[in-house]
Short mmCIF file of C-alpha atoms in Angstrom, two decimals:
data_model
loop_
_atom_site.label_atom_id
_atom_site.label_comp_id
_atom_site.label_asym_id
_atom_site.label_seq_id
_atom_site.Cartn_x
_atom_site.Cartn_y
_atom_site.Cartn_z
CA MET A 164 0.00 0.00 0.00
CA ASN A 165 1.14 3.55 -0.79
CA PRO A 166 4.38 2.69 -2.65
CA GLN A 167 7.22 5.17 -2.15
CA VAL A 168 10.46 5.49 -4.13
CA VAL A 169 13.25 7.15 -2.16
CA ASP A 170 17.00 6.92 -1.51
CA TRP A 171 16.39 5.63 2.01
CA ASN A 172 20.00 4.90 3.04
CA ASN A 173 21.64 7.84 1.24
CA ASP A 174 23.77 5.69 -1.08
CA GLY A 175 22.68 7.40 -4.29
CA LEU A 176 20.34 4.58 -5.35
CA GLU A 177 16.56 4.79 -5.20
CA ASP A 178 15.00 2.23 -2.89
CA PHE A 179 11.39 1.08 -2.59
CA MET A 180 9.01 1.18 0.39
CA LEU A 181 5.56 -0.39 0.60
CA GLY A 182 2.99 -1.05 3.29
CA ASP A 183 1.06 -4.31 3.45
CA MET A 184 -2.32 -5.66 4.55
CA ASP A 185 -0.93 -6.89 7.88
CA GLY A 186 0.21 -3.42 8.93
CA TYR A 187 3.96 -3.71 8.29
CA VAL A 188 6.17 -1.29 6.34
CA ASN A 189 8.36 -3.20 3.89
CA PHE A 190 11.70 -1.87 2.64
CA PHE A 191 13.41 -3.07 -0.54
CA GLN A 192 16.98 -1.82 -0.75
CA ARG A 193 18.54 -1.29 -4.18
CA TYR A 194 22.06 -2.66 -4.53
CA ASP A 195 22.63 -1.64 -8.18
CA ASP A 196 20.98 0.67 -10.69
CA GLY A 197 19.13 -2.04 -12.64
CA ILE A 198 15.35 -2.28 -12.60
CA TYR A 199 15.41 -5.66 -10.82
CA ASP A 200 18.31 -4.93 -8.46
CA LEU A 201 16.34 -4.93 -5.21
CA GLN A 202 17.14 -6.99 -2.15
CA ALA A 203 14.47 -9.04 -0.39
CA SER A 204 12.12 -6.99 1.78
CA VAL A 205 12.72 -6.25 5.45
CA HIS A 206 10.37 -4.55 7.87
CA ILE A 207 11.11 -0.98 8.95
CA GLN A 208 11.57 -0.91 12.73
CA ALA A 209 11.14 1.56 15.58
CA MET A 210 12.96 0.98 18.89
CA GLY A 211 14.17 -2.36 17.52
CA VAL A 212 10.65 -3.70 16.85
CA ASP A 213 8.87 -4.01 13.50
CA ILE A 214 6.50 -1.12 12.86
CA ASP A 215 3.02 -2.65 12.91
CA VAL A 216 -0.10 -0.48 12.48
CA GLU A 217 -2.23 -3.68 12.49
CA HIS A 218 -3.99 -3.28 9.14
CA MET A 219 -3.22 -1.74 5.71
CA ALA A 220 -0.05 0.26 6.38
CA GLY A 221 0.39 3.34 4.18
CA PRO A 222 3.94 4.75 4.52
CA ALA A 223 4.96 8.23 3.37
CA CYS A 224 8.66 9.10 3.29
CA VAL A 225 8.64 11.53 0.34
CA PHE A 226 7.72 15.21 0.14
CA THR A 227 6.18 16.31 -3.17
CA ALA A 228 6.55 20.00 -4.01
CA PHE A 229 3.91 22.09 -5.78
CA ASP A 230 5.66 21.61 -9.13
CA GLY A 231 5.79 17.82 -8.71
CA THR A 232 9.45 17.42 -7.71
CA ARG A 233 10.12 14.94 -4.90
CA THR A 234 12.60 14.92 -2.03
CA ARG A 235 13.05 12.78 1.07
CA LEU A 236 10.58 13.76 3.79
CA ASP A 237 12.16 15.77 6.60
CA TRP A 238 9.19 16.45 8.88
CA ASN A 239 10.92 18.66 11.47
CA GLU A 240 13.59 20.16 9.18
CA ASP A 241 16.53 18.73 11.14
CA GLY A 242 18.22 17.33 8.03
CA LEU A 243 17.14 13.71 8.70
CA GLY A 244 14.65 11.66 6.71
CA ASP A 245 11.47 10.86 8.68
CA LEU A 246 8.51 8.54 8.19
CA VAL A 247 4.73 8.95 8.35
CA VAL A 248 2.53 5.84 8.37
CA GLY A 249 -1.21 5.67 7.85
CA ALA A 250 -3.47 2.75 8.75
CA TRP A 251 -7.02 1.45 8.40
CA SER A 252 -9.19 1.65 11.47
CA LEU A 253 -12.98 1.56 11.74
CA THR A 254 -12.94 1.75 15.55
CA GLY A 255 -12.17 5.45 15.95
CA SER A 256 -8.54 4.97 16.95
CA PRO A 257 -5.89 7.38 15.53
CA THR A 258 -4.62 6.42 12.10
CA LEU A 259 -1.68 8.68 11.23
CA ARG A 260 1.65 8.06 12.97
CA LEU A 261 4.84 10.13 12.82
CA TYR A 262 8.24 8.48 13.29
CA LEU A 263 11.13 10.93 13.68
CA ASN A 264 14.62 9.81 12.70
CA SER A 265 17.06 9.90 15.60
CA GLY A 266 19.84 8.12 13.71
CA SER A 267 21.31 9.30 10.42
CA ASN A 268 20.29 9.40 6.77
CA GLU A 269 22.59 6.45 6.06
CA ASN A 270 21.18 4.41 8.97
CA PRO A 271 17.76 5.71 10.04
CA GLU A 272 16.64 4.89 13.57
CA PHE A 273 13.21 5.60 14.99
CA ASP A 274 12.01 6.08 18.53
CA TYR A 275 8.41 5.73 19.66
CA TYR A 276 5.84 7.35 17.34
CA SER A 277 3.48 10.23 17.95
CA PHE A 278 0.09 10.76 16.35
CA ILE A 279 -0.36 13.65 13.93
CA LYS A 280 -3.15 15.96 15.01
CA ALA A 281 -5.66 18.20 13.23
CA ALA A 282 -7.59 20.88 15.11
CA GLY A 283 -5.93 19.58 18.29
CA GLU A 284 -7.25 16.03 17.92
CA ASP A 285 -5.52 12.86 16.69
CA ILE A 286 -6.33 12.32 13.02
CA HIS A 287 -8.70 9.45 12.40
CA VAL A 288 -9.56 8.64 8.79
CA SER A 289 -10.49 5.06 7.90
CA ARG A 290 -8.17 3.33 5.38
CA LEU A 291 -5.77 6.24 5.22
CA ASN A 292 -3.03 6.39 2.56
CA PRO A 293 -1.22 9.69 3.15
CA HIS A 294 0.92 11.84 0.88
CA ILE A 295 2.94 14.78 2.15
CA VAL A 296 2.68 17.50 -0.48
CA ASP A 297 2.68 21.26 -0.98
CA LEU A 298 -0.81 21.34 -2.48
CA ASP A 299 -1.48 25.06 -2.09
CA GLY A 300 1.89 26.28 -3.36
CA ASP A 301 3.03 28.05 -0.18
CA GLY A 302 6.13 25.88 0.20
CA LYS A 303 4.90 24.10 3.33
CA LYS A 304 4.10 20.45 4.02
CA ASP A 305 0.39 19.70 3.65
CA ILE A 306 -1.25 16.28 3.85
CA ILE A 307 -3.67 14.73 1.38
CA VAL A 308 -5.25 11.35 2.00
CA GLY A 309 -7.52 8.91 0.26
CA ASN A 310 -9.79 6.87 2.47
CA HIS A 311 -12.42 4.15 2.73
CA HIS A 312 -15.34 6.43 1.83
CA GLY A 313 -14.00 7.48 -1.58
CA ASP A 314 -13.36 11.17 -0.99
CA ILE A 315 -9.98 12.93 -0.86
CA LEU A 316 -9.16 14.94 2.24
CA PHE A 317 -6.79 17.90 2.55
CA PHE A 318 -5.01 18.97 5.74
CA GLN A 319 -3.52 22.44 5.13
CA ASN A 320 -0.38 23.31 7.09
CA ILE A 321 -1.00 26.63 8.85
CA GLY A 322 2.16 26.28 10.96
CA THR A 323 5.73 26.17 9.71
CA ASN A 324 7.80 23.58 7.89
CA SER A 325 9.70 22.66 11.06
CA ASN A 326 6.51 22.57 13.16
CA PRO A 327 3.50 21.72 10.95
CA VAL A 328 0.06 22.60 12.35
CA PHE A 329 -3.18 21.41 10.79
CA PRO A 330 -6.78 22.61 11.16
CA GLN A 331 -9.77 20.37 10.48
CA GLU A 332 -9.55 18.58 7.15
CA VAL A 333 -11.55 19.66 4.11
CA GLY A 334 -12.72 17.55 1.19
CA LEU A 335 -11.16 18.37 -2.17
CA CYS A 336 -13.45 19.38 -5.00
CA SER A 337 -13.45 19.07 -8.77
CA CYS A 338 -15.24 21.87 -10.67
CA GLY A 339 -16.85 22.92 -7.40
CA VAL A 340 -18.23 19.43 -6.69
CA PRO A 341 -16.82 17.36 -3.79
CA ILE A 342 -14.74 14.44 -5.07
CA ASP A 343 -16.37 11.09 -4.35
CA ILE A 344 -15.10 8.15 -6.41
CA ASN A 345 -16.93 5.26 -4.80
CA THR A 346 -15.30 3.19 -2.06
CA GLY A 347 -11.62 3.06 -1.19
CA SER A 348 -9.91 6.05 -2.81
CA LYS A 349 -6.14 5.72 -3.22
CA ILE A 350 -4.25 8.73 -4.52
CA TRP A 351 -1.00 9.77 -6.15
CA PRO A 352 0.15 13.39 -6.64
CA GLU A 353 1.83 14.10 -9.97
CA ASP A 354 2.13 16.95 -12.50
CA MET A 355 0.48 14.98 -15.31
CA ASN A 356 0.17 17.77 -17.89
CA GLY A 357 3.51 19.50 -17.33
CA ASP A 358 2.04 22.87 -16.34
CA GLY A 359 4.05 23.09 -13.11
CA ILE A 360 1.04 22.45 -10.87
CA LEU A 361 0.30 19.20 -9.03
CA ASP A 362 -2.53 17.06 -10.32
CA ILE A 363 -4.05 14.14 -8.41
CA LEU A 364 -4.54 10.61 -9.69
CA ALA A 365 -7.04 8.51 -7.76
CA SER A 366 -8.28 4.93 -7.96
CA ASP A 367 -11.09 3.03 -6.28
CA TYR A 368 -12.10 -0.53 -5.37
CA ASP A 369 -13.63 -0.99 -8.84
CA GLY A 370 -10.22 -0.56 -10.49
CA LEU A 371 -11.02 2.76 -12.16
CA VAL A 372 -8.38 5.52 -12.31
CA TYR A 373 -9.31 9.21 -12.27
CA VAL A 374 -7.25 12.33 -12.98
CA PHE A 375 -8.10 15.59 -11.23
CA PRO A 376 -6.17 18.52 -12.75
CA GLY A 377 -4.40 20.88 -10.40
CA LEU A 378 -5.08 23.98 -8.36
CA PRO A 379 -8.27 25.33 -9.95
CA GLN A 380 -10.02 22.00 -9.68
CA THR A 381 -9.00 20.93 -6.21
CA PHE A 382 -8.10 23.88 -4.03
CA ILE A 383 -10.51 26.55 -5.30
CA GLU A 384 -13.16 25.86 -2.66
CA ASN A 385 -10.72 26.55 0.19
CA ASN A 386 -9.61 30.07 -0.75
CA GLU A 387 -12.55 31.51 -2.64
CA ALA A 388 -14.31 32.99 0.38
CA GLU A 389 -14.22 36.75 0.76
CA GLY A 390 -11.88 37.88 3.50
CA SER A 391 -9.65 34.82 3.24
CA GLN A 392 -6.02 35.56 4.07
CA THR A 393 -5.06 33.91 0.79
CA SER A 394 -7.47 35.99 -1.36
CA LEU A 395 -4.86 37.81 -3.42
CA ILE A 396 -7.23 38.13 -6.39
CA ARG A 397 -10.43 40.18 -6.61
CA MET A 398 -12.52 39.91 -9.75
CA LEU A 399 -13.63 43.41 -10.75
CA SER A 400 -16.70 41.94 -12.41
CA SER A 401 -18.23 38.47 -12.54
CA PRO A 402 -19.93 37.38 -14.68
CA VAL A 403 -17.63 38.88 -17.30
CA SER A 404 -19.07 40.04 -20.60
CA GLY A 405 -16.62 39.78 -23.47
CA GLY A 406 -12.96 38.80 -23.64
CA ASN A 407 -11.30 41.32 -21.31
CA ILE A 408 -11.12 40.03 -17.75
CA GLU A 409 -10.18 42.69 -15.20
CA VAL A 410 -8.63 41.56 -11.93
CA SER A 411 -7.22 43.37 -8.90
CA LEU A 412 -4.16 41.83 -7.24
CA SER A 413 -3.40 42.46 -3.56
CA ILE A 414 0.29 41.68 -3.16
CA PRO A 415 1.24 41.13 0.52
CA SER A 416 5.04 41.01 0.22
CA ARG A 417 7.84 41.46 -2.30
CA GLN A 418 7.97 38.36 -4.49
CA SER A 419 7.70 37.13 -8.08
CA PHE A 420 4.31 36.08 -9.43
CA VAL A 421 2.81 34.24 -12.39
CA LEU A 422 -0.80 34.87 -13.42
CA ARG A 423 -2.64 32.02 -15.13
CA MET A 424 -6.13 31.26 -16.38
CA PHE A 425 -7.59 27.76 -16.69
CA ASP A 426 -10.66 26.36 -18.36
CA SER A 427 -13.01 24.03 -16.48
CA SER A 428 -10.96 20.96 -17.45
CA GLY A 429 -7.82 22.42 -15.84
CA ARG A 430 -6.10 23.33 -19.13
CA VAL A 431 -3.94 26.47 -19.03
CA ILE A 432 -5.34 28.96 -21.56
CA TYR A 433 -3.43 32.06 -20.44
CA SER A 434 -0.15 32.61 -18.63
CA SER A 435 1.74 35.80 -17.82
CA ASP A 436 4.96 36.19 -15.82
CA LEU A 437 4.34 39.32 -13.75
CA GLY A 438 7.91 39.39 -12.47
CA LEU A 439 8.96 40.80 -9.12
CA LEU A 440 6.19 42.86 -7.48
CA GLU A 441 6.40 45.13 -4.48
CA PRO A 442 3.62 45.05 -1.83
CA GLY A 443 0.52 46.89 -3.01
CA VAL A 444 -2.59 46.68 -5.19
CA TYR A 445 -2.24 46.13 -8.94
CA SER A 446 -4.73 46.01 -11.81
CA GLN A 447 -4.29 43.41 -14.53
CA THR A 448 -6.24 42.74 -17.72
CA ILE A 449 -6.42 39.25 -19.17
CA ASN A 450 -7.11 39.76 -22.86
CA MET A 451 -8.89 36.70 -24.28
CA PRO A 452 -10.85 37.87 -27.37
CA GLU A 453 -11.68 34.33 -28.50
CA ILE A 454 -12.90 33.08 -25.12
CA THR A 455 -16.28 31.33 -25.09
CA SER A 456 -18.97 31.44 -22.43
CA GLY A 457 -18.34 29.20 -19.43
CA VAL A 458 -16.70 28.85 -16.04
CA TYR A 459 -12.99 29.57 -15.75
CA PHE A 460 -10.39 29.91 -12.99
CA VAL A 461 -7.81 32.67 -12.52
CA SER A 462 -4.80 31.87 -10.34
CA ILE A 463 -1.82 33.82 -9.11
CA GLN A 464 1.22 31.87 -7.96
CA GLY A 465 4.02 33.50 -6.01
CA GLU A 466 7.09 32.31 -4.16
CA LEU A 467 5.27 32.58 -0.82
CA ASP A 468 1.58 33.16 -1.58
CA SER A 469 -0.98 31.82 -4.02
CA CYS A 470 -4.66 32.13 -4.72
CA CYS A 471 -7.27 30.97 -7.22
CA ARG A 472 -10.64 32.53 -8.09
CA LYS A 473 -13.56 31.40 -10.21
CA VAL A 474 -14.95 33.61 -12.98
CA THR A 475 -17.97 33.15 -15.22
CA VAL A 476 -17.76 34.47 -18.81
CA LEU A 477 -20.93 35.35 -20.69
CA HIS A 478 -21.37 36.58 -24.27
#
């Protein structure tokens, strides 16, 4: 469950980690660079004992950035690779464990685990397969999980990278509709269309695979509310009549920004590098003379801040 590819022992070769139905985390060490050059599996241990979450272990030892690049997960930013393990529990017990590395990157060692919390409570999501990602583009570690019920849940990090803090989870949406793909959603973050924004692949118990294109489709519902701290964009009119879309940008700090527009399928139809902007309010016109009527998304992506807004175009 939840396969992870990572250089676990810092020898320059990518290894393979996989949870199993019995709750163990299995490690396959690569001894050469061939596709079949993996040693037989061993169980990852903590305090000298096999890690056992009892049922359906879902390890996460990789951090996926907003642009899809992957690095070894360092939860507390101490330079050592750490491990997060999800589990399946229908009894209400916590399901997301954090194991901090007290050894080295060449020889990881783990002490007793702690449970990751959201809104001050231990996270409990049945059949949890976690991924540690920067979903909102702010550079910090967020968590997304598939689960037994078929939705995809997002835990946004409102703390720091060395001390992540999570509020209550929210369900991700696609085109404004909550994602629900039948029973047993399993997910994988990847930039599928090469636009520099994470997309999400998801599968279910029926064997179907779904692709949910990036920011406008998944995160829009979380930062569209007026007054949100991440509302960098204000639409000067919506619905918009014609092909000139006027937006106001509230820039909170000095940083470089890119302005993009997406159609309802997540395809980029406009992109403009705004360069380095000083704090302040800016007006920007998106000139799209050939645009047809429909629902679109305008996003601004900076080095520290990002936002996405929905706009309706009428002719």
